[in-house]
GROMACS .gro file of C-alpha atoms in nm:
model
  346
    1UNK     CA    1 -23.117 -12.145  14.952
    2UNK     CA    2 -22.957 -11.815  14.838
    3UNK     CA    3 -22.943 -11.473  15.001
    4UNK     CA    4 -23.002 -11.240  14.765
    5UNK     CA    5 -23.001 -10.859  14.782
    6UNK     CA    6 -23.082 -10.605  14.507
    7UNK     CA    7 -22.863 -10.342  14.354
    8UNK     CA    8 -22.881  -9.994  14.351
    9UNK     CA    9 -23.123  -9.797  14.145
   10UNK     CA   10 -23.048  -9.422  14.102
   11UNK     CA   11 -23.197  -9.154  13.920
   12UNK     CA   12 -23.098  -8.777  13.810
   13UNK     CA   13 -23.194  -8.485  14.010
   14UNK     CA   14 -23.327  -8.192  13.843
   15UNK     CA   15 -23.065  -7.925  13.923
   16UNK     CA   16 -22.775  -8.104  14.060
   17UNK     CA   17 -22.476  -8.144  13.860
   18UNK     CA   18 -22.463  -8.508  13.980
   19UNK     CA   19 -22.629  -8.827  13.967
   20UNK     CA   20 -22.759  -8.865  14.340
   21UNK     CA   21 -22.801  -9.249  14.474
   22UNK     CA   22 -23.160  -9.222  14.568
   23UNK     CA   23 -23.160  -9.546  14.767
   24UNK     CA   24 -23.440  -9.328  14.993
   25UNK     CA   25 -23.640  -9.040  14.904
   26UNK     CA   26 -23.688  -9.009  15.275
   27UNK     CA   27 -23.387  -8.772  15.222
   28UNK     CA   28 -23.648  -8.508  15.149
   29UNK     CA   29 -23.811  -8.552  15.438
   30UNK     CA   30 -23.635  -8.296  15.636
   31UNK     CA   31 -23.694  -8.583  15.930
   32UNK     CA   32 -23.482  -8.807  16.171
   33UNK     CA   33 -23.176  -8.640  16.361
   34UNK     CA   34 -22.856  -8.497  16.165
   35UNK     CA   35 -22.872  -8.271  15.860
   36UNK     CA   36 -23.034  -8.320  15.520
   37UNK     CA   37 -22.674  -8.305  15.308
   38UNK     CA   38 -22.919  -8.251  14.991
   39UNK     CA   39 -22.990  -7.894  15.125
   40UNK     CA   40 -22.649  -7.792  15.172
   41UNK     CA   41 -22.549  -7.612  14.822
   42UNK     CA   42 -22.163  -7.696  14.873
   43UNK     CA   43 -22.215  -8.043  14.792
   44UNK     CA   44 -22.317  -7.972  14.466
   45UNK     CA   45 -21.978  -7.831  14.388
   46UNK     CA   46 -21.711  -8.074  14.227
   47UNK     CA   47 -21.432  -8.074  14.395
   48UNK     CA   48 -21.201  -8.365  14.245
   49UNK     CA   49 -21.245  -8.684  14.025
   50UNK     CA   50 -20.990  -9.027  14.027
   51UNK     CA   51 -20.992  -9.193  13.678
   52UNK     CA   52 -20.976  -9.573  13.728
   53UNK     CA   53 -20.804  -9.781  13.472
   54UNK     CA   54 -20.888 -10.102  13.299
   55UNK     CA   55 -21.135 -10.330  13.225
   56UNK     CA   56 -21.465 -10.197  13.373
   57UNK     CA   57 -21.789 -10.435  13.461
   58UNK     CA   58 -22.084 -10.242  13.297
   59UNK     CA   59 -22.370 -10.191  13.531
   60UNK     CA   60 -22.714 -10.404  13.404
   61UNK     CA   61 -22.910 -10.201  13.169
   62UNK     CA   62 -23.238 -10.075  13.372
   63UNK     CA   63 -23.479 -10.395  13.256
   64UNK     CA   64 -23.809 -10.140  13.129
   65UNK     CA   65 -23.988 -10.445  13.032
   66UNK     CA   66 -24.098 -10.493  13.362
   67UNK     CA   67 -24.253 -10.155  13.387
   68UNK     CA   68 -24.637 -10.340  13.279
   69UNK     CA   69 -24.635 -10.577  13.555
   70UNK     CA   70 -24.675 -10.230  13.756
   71UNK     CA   71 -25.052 -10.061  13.804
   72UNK     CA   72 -25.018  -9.669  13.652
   73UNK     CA   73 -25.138  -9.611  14.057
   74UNK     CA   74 -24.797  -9.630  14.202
   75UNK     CA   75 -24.748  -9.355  14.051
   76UNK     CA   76 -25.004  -9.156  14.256
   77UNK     CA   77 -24.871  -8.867  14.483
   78UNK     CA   78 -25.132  -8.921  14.733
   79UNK     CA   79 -25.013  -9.349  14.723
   80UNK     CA   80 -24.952  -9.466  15.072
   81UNK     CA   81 -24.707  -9.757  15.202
   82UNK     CA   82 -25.017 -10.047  15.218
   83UNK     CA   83 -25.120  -9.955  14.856
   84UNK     CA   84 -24.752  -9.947  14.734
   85UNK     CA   85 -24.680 -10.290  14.905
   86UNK     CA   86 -25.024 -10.410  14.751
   87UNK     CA   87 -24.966 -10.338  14.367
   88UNK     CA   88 -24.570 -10.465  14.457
   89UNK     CA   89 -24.725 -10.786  14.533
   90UNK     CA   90 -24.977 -10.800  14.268
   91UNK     CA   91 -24.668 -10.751  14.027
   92UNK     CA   92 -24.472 -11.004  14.165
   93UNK     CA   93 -24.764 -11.274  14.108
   94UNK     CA   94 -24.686 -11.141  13.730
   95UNK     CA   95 -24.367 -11.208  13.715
   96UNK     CA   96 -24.295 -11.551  13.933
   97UNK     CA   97 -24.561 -11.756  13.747
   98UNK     CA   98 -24.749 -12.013  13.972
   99UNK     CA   99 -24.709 -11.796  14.275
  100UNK     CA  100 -25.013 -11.759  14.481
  101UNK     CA  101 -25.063 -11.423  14.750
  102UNK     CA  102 -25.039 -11.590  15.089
  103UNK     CA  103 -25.044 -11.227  15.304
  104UNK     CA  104 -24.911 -10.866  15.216
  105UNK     CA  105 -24.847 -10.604  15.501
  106UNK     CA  106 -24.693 -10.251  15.554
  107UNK     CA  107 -24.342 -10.461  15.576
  108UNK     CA  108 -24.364 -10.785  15.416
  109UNK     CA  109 -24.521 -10.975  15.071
  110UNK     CA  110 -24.556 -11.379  15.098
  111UNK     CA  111 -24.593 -11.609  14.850
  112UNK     CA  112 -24.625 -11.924  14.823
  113UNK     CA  113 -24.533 -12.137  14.495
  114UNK     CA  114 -24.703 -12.403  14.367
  115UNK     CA  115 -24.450 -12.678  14.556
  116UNK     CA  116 -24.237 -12.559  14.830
  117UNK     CA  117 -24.206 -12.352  15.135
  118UNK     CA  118 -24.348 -11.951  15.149
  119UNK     CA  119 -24.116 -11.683  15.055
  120UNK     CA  120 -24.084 -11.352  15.231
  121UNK     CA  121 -24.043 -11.020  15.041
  122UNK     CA  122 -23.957 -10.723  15.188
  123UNK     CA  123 -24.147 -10.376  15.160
  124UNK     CA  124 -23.884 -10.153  15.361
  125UNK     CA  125 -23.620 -10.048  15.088
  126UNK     CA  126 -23.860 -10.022  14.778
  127UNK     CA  127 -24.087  -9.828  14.959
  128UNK     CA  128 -23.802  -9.595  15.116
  129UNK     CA  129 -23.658  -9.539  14.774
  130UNK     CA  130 -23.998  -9.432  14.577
  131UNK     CA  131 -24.204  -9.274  14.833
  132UNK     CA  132 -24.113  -8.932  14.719
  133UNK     CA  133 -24.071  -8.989  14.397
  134UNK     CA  134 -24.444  -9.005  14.197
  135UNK     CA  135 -24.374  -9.025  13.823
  136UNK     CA  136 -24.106  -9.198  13.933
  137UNK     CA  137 -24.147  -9.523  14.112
  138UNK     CA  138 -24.145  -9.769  13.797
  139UNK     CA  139 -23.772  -9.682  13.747
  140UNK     CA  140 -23.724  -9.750  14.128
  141UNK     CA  141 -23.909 -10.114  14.134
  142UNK     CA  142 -23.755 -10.241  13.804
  143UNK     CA  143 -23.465 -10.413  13.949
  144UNK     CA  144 -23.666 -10.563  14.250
  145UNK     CA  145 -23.930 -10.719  13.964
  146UNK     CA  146 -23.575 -10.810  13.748
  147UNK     CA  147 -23.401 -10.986  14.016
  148UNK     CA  148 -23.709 -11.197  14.083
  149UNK     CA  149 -23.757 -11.259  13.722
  150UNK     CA  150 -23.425 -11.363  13.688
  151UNK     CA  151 -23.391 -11.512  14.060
  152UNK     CA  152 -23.210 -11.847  13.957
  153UNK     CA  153 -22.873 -11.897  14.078
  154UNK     CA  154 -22.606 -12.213  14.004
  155UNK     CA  155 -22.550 -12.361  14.304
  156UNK     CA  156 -22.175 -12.282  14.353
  157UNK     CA  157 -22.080 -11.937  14.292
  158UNK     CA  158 -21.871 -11.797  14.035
  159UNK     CA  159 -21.541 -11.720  14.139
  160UNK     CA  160 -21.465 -11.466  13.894
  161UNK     CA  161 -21.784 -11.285  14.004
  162UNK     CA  162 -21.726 -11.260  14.370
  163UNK     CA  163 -21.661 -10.879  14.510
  164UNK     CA  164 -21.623 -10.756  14.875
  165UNK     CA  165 -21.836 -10.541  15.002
  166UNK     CA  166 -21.905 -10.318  15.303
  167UNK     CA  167 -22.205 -10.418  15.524
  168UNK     CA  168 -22.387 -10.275  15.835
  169UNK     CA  169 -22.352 -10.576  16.129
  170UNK     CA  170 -22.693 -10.590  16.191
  171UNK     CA  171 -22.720 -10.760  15.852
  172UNK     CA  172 -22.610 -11.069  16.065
  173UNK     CA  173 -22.903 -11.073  16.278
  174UNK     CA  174 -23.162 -11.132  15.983
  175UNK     CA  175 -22.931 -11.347  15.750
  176UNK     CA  176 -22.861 -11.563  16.074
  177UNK     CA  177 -23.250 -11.646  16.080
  178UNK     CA  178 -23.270 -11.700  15.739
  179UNK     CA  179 -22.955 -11.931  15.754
  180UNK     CA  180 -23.096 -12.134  16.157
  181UNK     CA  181 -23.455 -12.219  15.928
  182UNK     CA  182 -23.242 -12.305  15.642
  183UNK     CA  183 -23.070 -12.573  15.805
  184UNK     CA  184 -23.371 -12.690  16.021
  185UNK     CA  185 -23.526 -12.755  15.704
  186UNK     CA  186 -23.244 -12.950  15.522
  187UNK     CA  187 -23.264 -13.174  15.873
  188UNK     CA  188 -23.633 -13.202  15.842
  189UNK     CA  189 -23.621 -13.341  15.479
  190UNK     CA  190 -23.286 -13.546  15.613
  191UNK     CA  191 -23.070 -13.346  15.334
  192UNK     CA  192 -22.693 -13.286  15.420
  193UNK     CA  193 -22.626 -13.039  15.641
  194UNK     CA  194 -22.459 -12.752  15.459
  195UNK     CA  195 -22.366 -12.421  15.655
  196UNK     CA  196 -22.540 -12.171  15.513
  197UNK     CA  197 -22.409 -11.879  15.745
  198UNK     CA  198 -22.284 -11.573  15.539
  199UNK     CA  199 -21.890 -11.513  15.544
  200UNK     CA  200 -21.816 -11.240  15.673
  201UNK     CA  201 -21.509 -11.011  15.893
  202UNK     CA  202 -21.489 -10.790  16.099
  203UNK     CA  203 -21.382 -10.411  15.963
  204UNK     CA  204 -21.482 -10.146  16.294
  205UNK     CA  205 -21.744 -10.138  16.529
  206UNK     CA  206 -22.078 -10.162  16.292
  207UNK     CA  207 -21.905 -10.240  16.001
  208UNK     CA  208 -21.795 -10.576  15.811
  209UNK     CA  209 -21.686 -10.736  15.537
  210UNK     CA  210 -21.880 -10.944  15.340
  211UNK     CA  211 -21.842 -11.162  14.992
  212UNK     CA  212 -22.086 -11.140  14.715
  213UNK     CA  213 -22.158 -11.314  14.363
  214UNK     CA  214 -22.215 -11.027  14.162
  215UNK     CA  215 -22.464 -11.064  13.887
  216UNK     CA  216 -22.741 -10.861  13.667
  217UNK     CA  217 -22.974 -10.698  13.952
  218UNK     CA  218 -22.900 -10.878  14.223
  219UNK     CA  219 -22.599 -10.956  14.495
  220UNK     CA  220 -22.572 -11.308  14.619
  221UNK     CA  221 -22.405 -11.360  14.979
  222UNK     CA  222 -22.112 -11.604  14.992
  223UNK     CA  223 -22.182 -11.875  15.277
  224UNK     CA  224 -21.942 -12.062  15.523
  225UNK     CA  225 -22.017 -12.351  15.272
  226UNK     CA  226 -21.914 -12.193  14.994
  227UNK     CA  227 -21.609 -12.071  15.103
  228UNK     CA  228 -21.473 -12.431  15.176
  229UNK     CA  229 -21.621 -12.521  14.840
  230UNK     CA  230 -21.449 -12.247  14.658
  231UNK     CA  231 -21.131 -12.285  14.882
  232UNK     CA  232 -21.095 -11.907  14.925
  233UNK     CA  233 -20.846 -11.770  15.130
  234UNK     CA  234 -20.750 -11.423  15.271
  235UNK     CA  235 -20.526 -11.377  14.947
  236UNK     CA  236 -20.818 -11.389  14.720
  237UNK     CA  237 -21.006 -11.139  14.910
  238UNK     CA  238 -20.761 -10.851  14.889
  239UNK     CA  239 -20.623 -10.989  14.576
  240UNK     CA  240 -20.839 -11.097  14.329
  241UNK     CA  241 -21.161 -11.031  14.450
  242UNK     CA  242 -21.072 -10.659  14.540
  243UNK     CA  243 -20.977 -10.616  14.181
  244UNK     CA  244 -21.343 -10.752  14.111
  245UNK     CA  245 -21.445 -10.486  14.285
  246UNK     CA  246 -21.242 -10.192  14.136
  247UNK     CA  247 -21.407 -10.330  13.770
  248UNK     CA  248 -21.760 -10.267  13.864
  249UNK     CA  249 -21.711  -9.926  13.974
  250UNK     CA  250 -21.678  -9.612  13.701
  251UNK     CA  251 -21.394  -9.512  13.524
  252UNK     CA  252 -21.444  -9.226  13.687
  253UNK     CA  253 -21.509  -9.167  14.027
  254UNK     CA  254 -21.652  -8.788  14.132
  255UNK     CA  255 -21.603  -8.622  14.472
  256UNK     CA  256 -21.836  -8.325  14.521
  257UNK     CA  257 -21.819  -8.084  14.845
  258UNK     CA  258 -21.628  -7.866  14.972
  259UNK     CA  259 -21.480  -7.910  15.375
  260UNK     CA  260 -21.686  -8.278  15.407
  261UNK     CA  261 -21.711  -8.461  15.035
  262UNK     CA  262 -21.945  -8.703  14.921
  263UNK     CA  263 -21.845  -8.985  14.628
  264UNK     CA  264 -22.062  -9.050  14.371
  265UNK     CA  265 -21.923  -9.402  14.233
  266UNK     CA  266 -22.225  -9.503  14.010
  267UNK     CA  267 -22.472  -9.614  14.255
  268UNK     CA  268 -22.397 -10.004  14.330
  269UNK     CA  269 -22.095 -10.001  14.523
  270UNK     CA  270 -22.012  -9.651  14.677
  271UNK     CA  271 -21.979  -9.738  15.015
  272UNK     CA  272 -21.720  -9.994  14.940
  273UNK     CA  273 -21.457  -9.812  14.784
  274UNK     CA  274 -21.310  -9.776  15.120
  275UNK     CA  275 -21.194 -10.122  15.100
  276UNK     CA  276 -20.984 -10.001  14.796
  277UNK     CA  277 -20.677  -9.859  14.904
  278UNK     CA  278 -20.515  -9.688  14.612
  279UNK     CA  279 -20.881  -9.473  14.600
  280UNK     CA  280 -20.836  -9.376  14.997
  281UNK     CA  281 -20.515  -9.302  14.979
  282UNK     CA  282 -20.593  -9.063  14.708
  283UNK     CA  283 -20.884  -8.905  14.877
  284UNK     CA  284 -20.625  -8.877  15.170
  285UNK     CA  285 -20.454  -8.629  15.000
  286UNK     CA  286 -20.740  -8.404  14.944
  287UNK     CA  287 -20.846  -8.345  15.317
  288UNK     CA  288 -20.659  -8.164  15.583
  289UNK     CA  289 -20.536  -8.383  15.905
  290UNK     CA  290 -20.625  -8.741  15.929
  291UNK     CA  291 -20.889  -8.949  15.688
  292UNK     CA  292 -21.228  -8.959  15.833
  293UNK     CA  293 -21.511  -9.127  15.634
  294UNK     CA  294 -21.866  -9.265  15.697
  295UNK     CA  295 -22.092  -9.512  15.541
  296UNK     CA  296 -22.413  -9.427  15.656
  297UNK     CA  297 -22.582  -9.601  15.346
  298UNK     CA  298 -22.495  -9.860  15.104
  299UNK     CA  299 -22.494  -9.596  14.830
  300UNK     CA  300 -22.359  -9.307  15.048
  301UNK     CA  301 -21.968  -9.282  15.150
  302UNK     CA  302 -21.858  -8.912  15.328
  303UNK     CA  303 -21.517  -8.785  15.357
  304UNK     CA  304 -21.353  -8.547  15.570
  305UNK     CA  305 -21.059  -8.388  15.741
  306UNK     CA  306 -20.996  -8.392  16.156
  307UNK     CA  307 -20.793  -8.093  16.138
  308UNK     CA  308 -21.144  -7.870  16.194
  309UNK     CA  309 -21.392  -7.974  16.435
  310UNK     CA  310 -21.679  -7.819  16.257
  311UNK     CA  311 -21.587  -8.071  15.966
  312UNK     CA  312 -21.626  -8.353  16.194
  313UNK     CA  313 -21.953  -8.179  16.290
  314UNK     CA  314 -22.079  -8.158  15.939
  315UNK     CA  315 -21.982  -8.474  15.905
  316UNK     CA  316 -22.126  -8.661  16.175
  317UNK     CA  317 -22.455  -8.494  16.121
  318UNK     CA  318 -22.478  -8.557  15.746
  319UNK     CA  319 -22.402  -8.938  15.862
  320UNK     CA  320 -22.689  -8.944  16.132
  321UNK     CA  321 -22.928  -8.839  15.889
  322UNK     CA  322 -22.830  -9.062  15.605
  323UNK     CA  323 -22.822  -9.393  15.786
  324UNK     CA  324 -23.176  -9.256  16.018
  325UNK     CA  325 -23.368  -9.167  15.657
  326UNK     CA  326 -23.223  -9.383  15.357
  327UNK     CA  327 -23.317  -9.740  15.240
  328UNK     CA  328 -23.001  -9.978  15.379
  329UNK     CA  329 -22.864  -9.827  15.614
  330UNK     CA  330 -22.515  -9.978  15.718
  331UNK     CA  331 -22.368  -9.728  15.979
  332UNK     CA  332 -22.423  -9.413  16.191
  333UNK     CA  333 -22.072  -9.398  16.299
  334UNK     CA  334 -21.753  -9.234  16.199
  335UNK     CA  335 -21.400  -9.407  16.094
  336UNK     CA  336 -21.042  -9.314  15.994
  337UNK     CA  337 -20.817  -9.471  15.718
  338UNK     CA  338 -20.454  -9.446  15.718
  339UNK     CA  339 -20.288  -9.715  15.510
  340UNK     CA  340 -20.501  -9.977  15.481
  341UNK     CA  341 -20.614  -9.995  15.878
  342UNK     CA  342 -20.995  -9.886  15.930
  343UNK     CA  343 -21.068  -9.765  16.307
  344UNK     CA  344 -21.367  -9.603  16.469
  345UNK     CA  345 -21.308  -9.217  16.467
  346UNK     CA  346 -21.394  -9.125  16.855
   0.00000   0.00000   0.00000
């Protein structure tokens, strides 16, 4: 068993002189509590860049091919969430031959293959991403389709492909589920027991630390078991793996704002830079008072000042809305950095 989650897809914005993450349309919603920061015209203004050097990951080229699996309808404006889950499933029965439709809701597609157990498929994040995009919801489902095309995974990770990344807590509740039936079913079928529980630490309140095996599309979780396999240690994770990190994101990293700032970092990894300290330390530099950041999103990551409490203000409402109204959310709250040391900003 693997625990697999998909990359980011973004897309340009007509207008805006950057690429915006749309990991939720919802964003145009005007709904939920906090601000929309897509109506506030400052954040369109660039306000600094951070060239990173050396050898740079490319991102996976957008896989069009699985654009026919896809009915033309999900591109209707009028489409609603039970019609977009039903042509999702119908074009996952394309791509994972011998699959048969055993149920499709608002929330979840199963499947069932033709030996084995059912697999689940979530609705949630595809549909969040593409609601409010018609014309545009092929680009947004292409590396869902992808990842399942390409699902297999060796059984031991690759070290050189593991990268930390920043995760809400609550991801613990549903990968804790998945892990408890894992193992009930390796003692059903009298396998070894193998600890399938993710790896993970502790950042702040709502935040942690988690590994992943990077590869085209997808994000595989590192487990307990896999750690002892891999005989990874706390060196590795700021050392080499952190480096890992730093080569999947751009050479060049935008800031746009003016008094909060929002980093556009391709897409895939935004919200982690703050575990790379040579990029906070820079941002540092650019805000007045102490280092305050958010991570409302997986593809969102807000920076600020505490030397003006209507900064704080901005920021803490741009946050609200951003983890209430886009697809992954991984925190509502607000932190500090100084050298290194993440704490909850009270």
């Amino acid at each position: 068993m693997s625990f697999t989650r998909l990359r980011s897809t973004y897309i340009a914005l007509i207008g805006f002189s950057l690429v915006l993450v749309l990991s939720s349309c919802g964003l145009l919603d005007g709904q939920g509590p906090g601000k929309n920061w897509l109506t506030d015209v400052s954040m369109r203004k660039e306000a600094f860049s951070i060239e990173l050097v050396g050898e740079r990951v490319a991102a996976p080229t957008p896989d069009k091919s699985v654009d026919k699996f896809l009915d033309d309808e999900i591109e209707d404006a009028n489409l609603d969430r039970r019609k977009f889950a039903e042509i999702y499933a119908k074009a996952l029965l394309k791509v994972k031959k011998g699959y048969t439709l055993e149920s499709v809701n608002d929330n979840q597609i199963r499947l069932k293959p033709a030996s084995g157990e059912l697999e689940s498929y979530g609705v949630e994040n595809a549909w969040m991403e593409g609601k409010n995009i018609p014309g545009h919801r092929k680009e947004v489902m292409r590396p869902y389709l992808a990842a399942n095309r390409n699902a297999e995974h060796a059984d031991i990770p690759t070290k050189a492909n593991i990268i930390p990344v920043v995760r809400g807590e609550d991801m613990l509740t549903t990968i804790g589920q998945l892990a408890d039936q894992a193992a009930a079913d390796d003692k059903a079928k009298g396998k070894p027991h193998s600890d399938k529980t993710i790896f993970h630490q502790s950042i702040a309140p709502g935040i942690i630390l988690v590994l992943m095996e990077d590869s085209p599309y997808s994000l595989r979780s590192i487990t307990v078991d896999d750690i002892k396999v891999l005989n990874i240690k706390d060196s590795d994770i700021a050392g080499e793996f952190n480096k890992h990190l730093v080569m999947r994101l751009p050479s060049k990293i935008t800031f746009f704002g003016s008094d909060v700032i929002l980093a556009d970092a391709g897409g895939d990894f935004d919200s982690s830079i703050v575990l790379c300290d040579k990029i906070m330390s820079t941002v540092k530099k650019q805000v007045k008072g102490k280092l305050v950041f958010s991570v409302p999103n997986r593809s969102a990551v807000f920076f600020t000042g505490d030397s003006l409490p209507s900064s704080i203000e901005k920021i803490r409402s741009f946050t609200e809305y951003a983890a209430a109204n886009q697809a992954r959310p991984v925190s509502p709250l607000l932190y500090t950095w100084d050298n290194g040391k993440i704490e909850q900003y009270k």
